[in-house]
mmCIF file of C-alpha atoms in Angstrom:
data_model
loop_
_atom_site.group_PDB
_atom_site.id
_atom_site.type_symbol
_atom_site.label_atom_id
_atom_site.label_comp_id
_atom_site.label_asym_id
_atom_site.label_seq_id
_atom_site.Cartn_x
_atom_site.Cartn_y
_atom_site.Cartn_z
ATOM 1 C CA GLY A 1 0.000 0.000 0.000
ATOM 2 C CA ALA A 2 0.919 3.622 -0.319
ATOM 3 C CA GLY A 3 0.909 4.450 3.364
ATOM 4 C CA VAL A 4 0.552 3.151 6.897
ATOM 5 C CA SER A 5 -2.690 1.256 7.273
ATOM 6 C CA GLN A 6 -4.508 0.777 10.577
ATOM 7 C CA SER A 7 -7.532 -1.302 11.436
ATOM 8 C CA PRO A 8 -10.158 -1.067 12.666
ATOM 9 C CA SER A 9 -10.683 2.641 12.087
ATOM 10 C CA ASN A 10 -13.305 2.669 14.830
ATOM 11 C CA LYS A 11 -13.880 0.244 17.660
ATOM 12 C CA VAL A 12 -16.546 0.415 20.333
ATOM 13 C CA THR A 13 -16.232 -2.094 23.125
ATOM 14 C CA GLU A 14 -17.542 -2.753 26.587
ATOM 15 C CA LYS A 15 -15.484 -2.250 29.695
ATOM 16 C CA GLY A 16 -13.573 -5.403 30.538
ATOM 17 C CA LYS A 17 -13.305 -6.729 26.984
ATOM 18 C CA ASP A 18 -10.006 -7.244 25.167
ATOM 19 C CA VAL A 19 -9.248 -5.393 21.934
ATOM 20 C CA GLU A 20 -6.637 -5.786 19.217
ATOM 21 C CA LEU A 21 -5.527 -2.968 16.980
ATOM 22 C CA ARG A 22 -3.542 -3.653 13.835
ATOM 23 C CA CYS A 23 -0.911 -1.634 12.011
ATOM 24 C CA ASP A 24 0.503 -2.356 8.547
ATOM 25 C CA PRO A 25 3.577 -0.148 8.125
ATOM 26 C CA ILE A 26 5.013 0.997 4.835
ATOM 27 C CA SER A 27 6.909 -1.864 3.249
ATOM 28 C CA GLY A 28 10.590 -1.817 4.134
ATOM 29 C CA HIS A 29 10.253 0.548 7.087
ATOM 30 C CA THR A 30 12.273 -0.782 9.995
ATOM 31 C CA ALA A 31 10.970 1.486 12.750
ATOM 32 C CA LEU A 32 7.395 1.309 14.071
ATOM 33 C CA TYR A 33 5.809 3.374 16.820
ATOM 34 C CA TRP A 34 2.503 3.260 18.659
ATOM 35 C CA TYR A 35 1.079 6.445 20.186
ATOM 36 C CA ARG A 36 -2.104 7.212 22.055
ATOM 37 C CA GLN A 37 -3.902 10.522 21.594
ATOM 38 C CA SER A 38 -6.805 11.486 23.807
ATOM 39 C CA LEU A 39 -9.189 14.226 22.669
ATOM 40 C CA GLY A 40 -7.333 17.515 22.380
ATOM 41 C CA GLN A 41 -4.175 16.072 23.858
ATOM 42 C CA GLY A 42 -0.659 15.363 22.636
ATOM 43 C CA LEU A 43 1.003 12.223 21.356
ATOM 44 C CA GLU A 44 1.549 9.805 24.220
ATOM 45 C CA PHE A 45 4.325 7.370 23.337
ATOM 46 C CA LEU A 46 3.478 3.714 23.973
ATOM 47 C CA ILE A 47 6.030 1.425 22.317
ATOM 48 C CA TYR A 48 8.803 1.520 19.694
ATOM 49 C CA PHE A 49 10.114 -1.289 17.479
ATOM 50 C CA GLN A 50 13.365 -0.902 15.563
ATOM 51 C CA GLY A 51 14.463 -3.753 13.326
ATOM 52 C CA ASN A 52 15.407 -6.843 15.285
ATOM 53 C CA SER A 53 16.233 -4.951 18.467
ATOM 54 C CA ALA A 54 14.273 -5.455 21.660
ATOM 55 C CA PRO A 55 11.286 -3.069 21.646
ATOM 56 C CA ASP A 56 11.220 0.026 23.838
ATOM 57 C CA LYS A 57 8.143 -0.607 25.975
ATOM 58 C CA SER A 58 8.747 2.241 28.383
ATOM 59 C CA GLY A 59 5.555 4.075 27.408
ATOM 60 C CA LEU A 60 3.052 1.285 28.001
ATOM 61 C CA PRO A 61 0.757 2.611 30.767
ATOM 62 C CA SER A 62 0.012 -0.724 32.441
ATOM 63 C CA ASP A 63 0.461 -4.467 32.057
ATOM 64 C CA ARG A 64 -2.908 -4.577 30.317
ATOM 65 C CA PHE A 65 -1.171 -3.165 27.247
ATOM 66 C CA SER A 66 1.104 -5.234 25.028
ATOM 67 C CA ALA A 67 2.309 -5.118 21.446
ATOM 68 C CA GLU A 68 4.141 -7.339 19.071
ATOM 69 C CA ARG A 69 5.578 -7.012 15.626
ATOM 70 C CA THR A 70 5.727 -10.159 13.555
ATOM 71 C CA GLY A 71 8.391 -10.640 10.909
ATOM 72 C CA GLY A 72 9.481 -7.034 11.198
ATOM 73 C CA SER A 73 6.284 -5.865 9.505
ATOM 74 C CA VAL A 74 2.715 -5.959 10.855
ATOM 75 C CA SER A 75 2.202 -4.922 14.462
ATOM 76 C CA THR A 76 -0.668 -5.628 16.836
ATOM 77 C CA LEU A 77 -1.434 -3.583 19.947
ATOM 78 C CA THR A 78 -3.505 -5.525 22.467
ATOM 79 C CA ILE A 79 -5.399 -3.972 25.359
ATOM 80 C CA GLN A 80 -6.756 -6.452 27.870
ATOM 81 C CA ARG A 81 -9.673 -5.803 30.230
ATOM 82 C CA THR A 82 -10.327 -2.389 28.701
ATOM 83 C CA GLN A 83 -11.218 0.548 30.936
ATOM 84 C CA GLN A 84 -13.057 3.749 30.052
ATOM 85 C CA GLU A 85 -9.828 5.732 30.358
ATOM 86 C CA ASP A 86 -8.400 3.673 27.496
ATOM 87 C CA SER A 87 -10.745 5.524 25.129
ATOM 88 C CA ALA A 88 -8.550 7.429 22.674
ATOM 89 C CA VAL A 89 -7.177 7.396 19.146
ATOM 90 C CA TYR A 90 -4.308 4.946 18.784
ATOM 91 C CA LEU A 91 -1.856 6.062 16.123
ATOM 92 C CA CYS A 92 0.761 3.925 14.465
ATOM 93 C CA ALA A 93 3.735 5.368 12.592
ATOM 94 C CA SER A 94 6.596 3.833 10.641
ATOM 95 C CA SER A 95 9.929 5.172 9.512
ATOM 96 C CA PRO A 96 12.563 3.959 7.082
ATOM 97 C CA SER A 97 16.001 2.942 8.248
ATOM 98 C CA GLN A 98 18.533 5.726 8.240
ATOM 99 C CA ALA A 99 22.279 5.614 7.745
ATOM 100 C CA SER A 100 24.328 5.642 10.937
ATOM 101 C CA GLY A 101 21.228 5.031 13.040
ATOM 102 C CA ARG A 102 19.847 8.532 12.473
ATOM 103 C CA SER A 103 16.105 9.060 12.780
ATOM 104 C CA GLY A 104 13.965 9.791 9.758
ATOM 105 C CA GLU A 105 10.483 10.987 8.900
ATOM 106 C CA LEU A 106 7.587 9.253 10.617
ATOM 107 C CA PHE A 107 4.608 8.354 8.450
ATOM 108 C CA PHE A 108 1.441 8.114 10.499
ATOM 109 C CA GLY A 109 -1.605 6.000 9.898
ATOM 110 C CA GLU A 110 -5.128 7.403 10.188
ATOM 111 C CA GLY A 111 -5.461 5.900 13.638
ATOM 112 C CA SER A 112 -7.869 3.552 15.382
ATOM 113 C CA ARG A 113 -10.492 5.314 17.471
ATOM 114 C CA LEU A 114 -11.294 3.226 20.541
ATOM 115 C CA THR A 115 -14.357 3.896 22.642
ATOM 116 C CA VAL A 116 -14.831 1.909 25.832
ATOM 117 C CA LEU A 117 -18.363 2.064 27.204
ATOM 118 C CA GLY B 1 15.676 9.670 27.884
ATOM 119 C CA GLU B 2 14.977 12.770 25.820
ATOM 120 C CA ASN B 3 12.491 15.312 27.225
ATOM 121 C CA VAL B 4 10.985 17.862 24.837
ATOM 122 C CA GLU B 5 8.974 20.871 25.966
ATOM 123 C CA GLN B 6 6.955 23.265 23.817
ATOM 124 C CA HIS B 7 5.672 26.739 24.566
ATOM 125 C CA PRO B 8 3.305 28.490 24.338
ATOM 126 C CA SER B 9 0.611 25.819 24.459
ATOM 127 C CA THR B 10 -1.789 28.008 22.486
ATOM 128 C CA LEU B 11 -0.983 30.820 20.094
ATOM 129 C CA SER B 12 -3.449 33.107 18.328
ATOM 130 C CA VAL B 13 -2.258 35.305 15.473
ATOM 131 C CA GLN B 14 -3.903 37.624 12.991
ATOM 132 C CA GLU B 15 -3.885 36.429 9.422
ATOM 133 C CA GLY B 16 -0.763 37.737 7.707
ATOM 134 C CA ASP B 17 1.281 38.017 10.914
ATOM 135 C CA SER B 18 4.102 35.682 11.893
ATOM 136 C CA ALA B 19 3.925 32.851 14.405
ATOM 137 C CA VAL B 20 6.843 31.464 16.371
ATOM 138 C CA ILE B 21 6.788 28.269 18.428
ATOM 139 C CA LYS B 22 9.724 27.309 20.609
ATOM 140 C CA CYS B 23 10.863 23.927 21.867
ATOM 141 C CA THR B 24 13.568 22.912 24.295
ATOM 142 C CA TYR B 25 15.178 19.505 24.599
ATOM 143 C CA SER B 26 17.260 17.865 27.279
ATOM 144 C CA ASP B 27 19.604 15.385 25.576
ATOM 145 C CA SER B 28 22.674 17.065 24.107
ATOM 146 C CA ALA B 29 23.214 13.980 21.921
ATOM 147 C CA SER B 30 20.001 14.651 19.963
ATOM 148 C CA ASN B 31 20.741 15.510 16.364
ATOM 149 C CA TYR B 32 17.420 15.394 14.522
ATOM 150 C CA PHE B 33 14.588 17.894 15.074
ATOM 151 C CA PRO B 34 11.378 17.567 13.035
ATOM 152 C CA TRP B 35 8.124 19.506 13.199
ATOM 153 C CA TYR B 36 4.756 17.881 12.564
ATOM 154 C CA LYS B 37 1.437 19.549 11.785
ATOM 155 C CA GLN B 38 -1.849 17.956 12.786
ATOM 156 C CA GLU B 39 -5.038 19.450 11.412
ATOM 157 C CA LEU B 40 -8.290 18.732 13.201
ATOM 158 C CA GLY B 41 -9.300 15.108 12.773
ATOM 159 C CA LYS B 42 -6.277 14.232 10.677
ATOM 160 C CA ARG B 43 -2.972 12.449 11.166
ATOM 161 C CA PRO B 44 0.241 14.336 12.014
ATOM 162 C CA GLN B 45 2.400 15.093 8.990
ATOM 163 C CA LEU B 46 5.996 16.248 8.745
ATOM 164 C CA ILE B 47 6.313 19.837 7.571
ATOM 165 C CA ILE B 48 9.995 20.563 8.091
ATOM 166 C CA ASP B 49 12.994 19.078 9.869
ATOM 167 C CA ILE B 50 16.545 20.067 10.695
ATOM 168 C CA ARG B 51 19.671 18.156 11.606
ATOM 169 C CA SER B 52 22.311 19.362 13.993
ATOM 170 C CA ASN B 53 24.851 20.204 11.331
ATOM 171 C CA VAL B 54 22.868 23.294 10.264
ATOM 172 C CA GLY B 55 21.433 26.238 12.165
ATOM 173 C CA GLU B 56 18.491 27.170 9.974
ATOM 174 C CA LYS B 57 16.341 25.680 7.256
ATOM 175 C CA LYS B 58 13.597 27.310 5.186
ATOM 176 C CA ASP B 59 10.785 26.014 3.034
ATOM 177 C CA GLN B 60 8.575 28.749 1.580
ATOM 178 C CA ARG B 61 6.694 30.338 4.498
ATOM 179 C CA ILE B 62 8.093 28.069 7.203
ATOM 180 C CA ALA B 63 11.538 27.957 8.736
ATOM 181 C CA VAL B 64 13.195 26.182 11.627
ATOM 182 C CA THR B 65 16.151 27.477 13.626
ATOM 183 C CA LEU B 66 18.339 25.430 15.939
ATOM 184 C CA ASN B 67 20.547 26.550 18.816
ATOM 185 C CA LYS B 68 22.473 23.498 19.988
ATOM 186 C CA THR B 69 24.287 25.364 22.726
ATOM 187 C CA ALA B 70 21.049 26.424 24.367
ATOM 188 C CA LYS B 71 19.273 23.205 23.332
ATOM 189 C CA HIS B 72 16.302 24.868 21.746
ATOM 190 C CA PHE B 73 14.767 25.075 18.306
ATOM 191 C CA SER B 74 11.935 27.138 16.890
ATOM 192 C CA LEU B 75 9.366 27.002 14.108
ATOM 193 C CA HIS B 76 8.664 30.235 12.276
ATOM 194 C CA ILE B 77 5.594 30.687 10.080
ATOM 195 C CA THR B 78 5.425 33.919 8.109
ATOM 196 C CA GLU B 79 2.390 35.488 6.405
ATOM 197 C CA THR B 80 0.063 33.156 8.281
ATOM 198 C CA GLN B 81 -3.056 31.922 6.545
ATOM 199 C CA PRO B 82 -6.219 30.271 7.916
ATOM 200 C CA GLU B 83 -4.996 26.876 6.699
ATOM 201 C CA ASP B 84 -2.037 27.213 9.070
ATOM 202 C CA SER B 85 -4.462 26.712 11.976
ATOM 203 C CA ALA B 86 -3.507 23.357 13.497
ATOM 204 C CA VAL B 87 -1.605 21.693 16.311
ATOM 205 C CA TYR B 88 2.148 21.693 15.793
ATOM 206 C CA PHE B 89 4.388 19.106 17.444
ATOM 207 C CA CYS B 90 8.137 19.374 17.746
ATOM 208 C CA ALA B 91 10.324 16.340 18.352
ATOM 209 C CA ALA B 92 13.931 15.413 18.953
ATOM 210 C CA SER B 93 16.048 12.298 18.702
ATOM 211 C CA GLY B 94 19.591 11.034 18.590
ATOM 212 C CA ASN B 95 20.192 7.365 17.973
ATOM 213 C CA ASN B 96 17.083 6.341 19.854
ATOM 214 C CA ARG B 97 13.393 6.876 19.399
ATOM 215 C CA LEU B 98 11.843 10.210 18.529
ATOM 216 C CA ALA B 99 10.454 12.121 21.543
ATOM 217 C CA PHE B 100 7.555 14.537 20.928
ATOM 218 C CA GLY B 101 6.558 17.678 22.751
ATOM 219 C CA LYS B 102 2.959 18.108 23.904
ATOM 220 C CA GLY B 103 1.974 20.287 20.960
ATOM 221 C CA ASN B 104 1.003 23.899 20.297
ATOM 222 C CA GLN B 105 -2.427 24.938 19.130
ATOM 223 C CA VAL B 106 -2.039 27.708 16.542
ATOM 224 C CA VAL B 107 -5.142 29.679 15.658
ATOM 225 C CA VAL B 108 -5.003 32.079 12.721
ATOM 226 C CA ILE B 109 -7.695 34.726 13.003
ATOM 227 C CA PRO B 110 -9.013 35.888 9.608
#
């Protein structure tokens, strides 16, 4: 595809249910980020994958949140036992590898809007 | 890790005036400083970036300046137009992940 693809675009769930959010990065991009954005707020970092390195999970807010990236491509963010405060837009972004480990442009998906009732 | 702060949180300007947003960062090893624009209901998109080997970069009505000694960088928008109204995020990184500031809401008053 031409850009970062996220699914579902909208998800409404009941408190206590588990949800999975999917991100298809741009082909060949080695870096993948997940962010959470509540209404009118900034980009809250959740987790960062870079190539085959161990992911940076320092932003995950609780042990109910987990993410994996299979084969260095597709990533899934899982939220277990959802709470109302988990309601937000979850944004995924990918970035190509850069020479000498330098960062490059992030390409964001449209996001997955999660509503927990 | 890197800590990025933006100020002011909200900025209102008259159409045609200039807008300046400033960011500070904490990690002296950071060498890449992008700015992202997020319009209402849309995804953030890169508008300009600068690396530490230059002090200023321009692209039409926008420019970014970097002061590595003071560890701050600024976004300058000249001749503002209504379509410049958005949230602007600065970010910084070295060899690790990109760290974003909390964003600035820019409102251009027609």
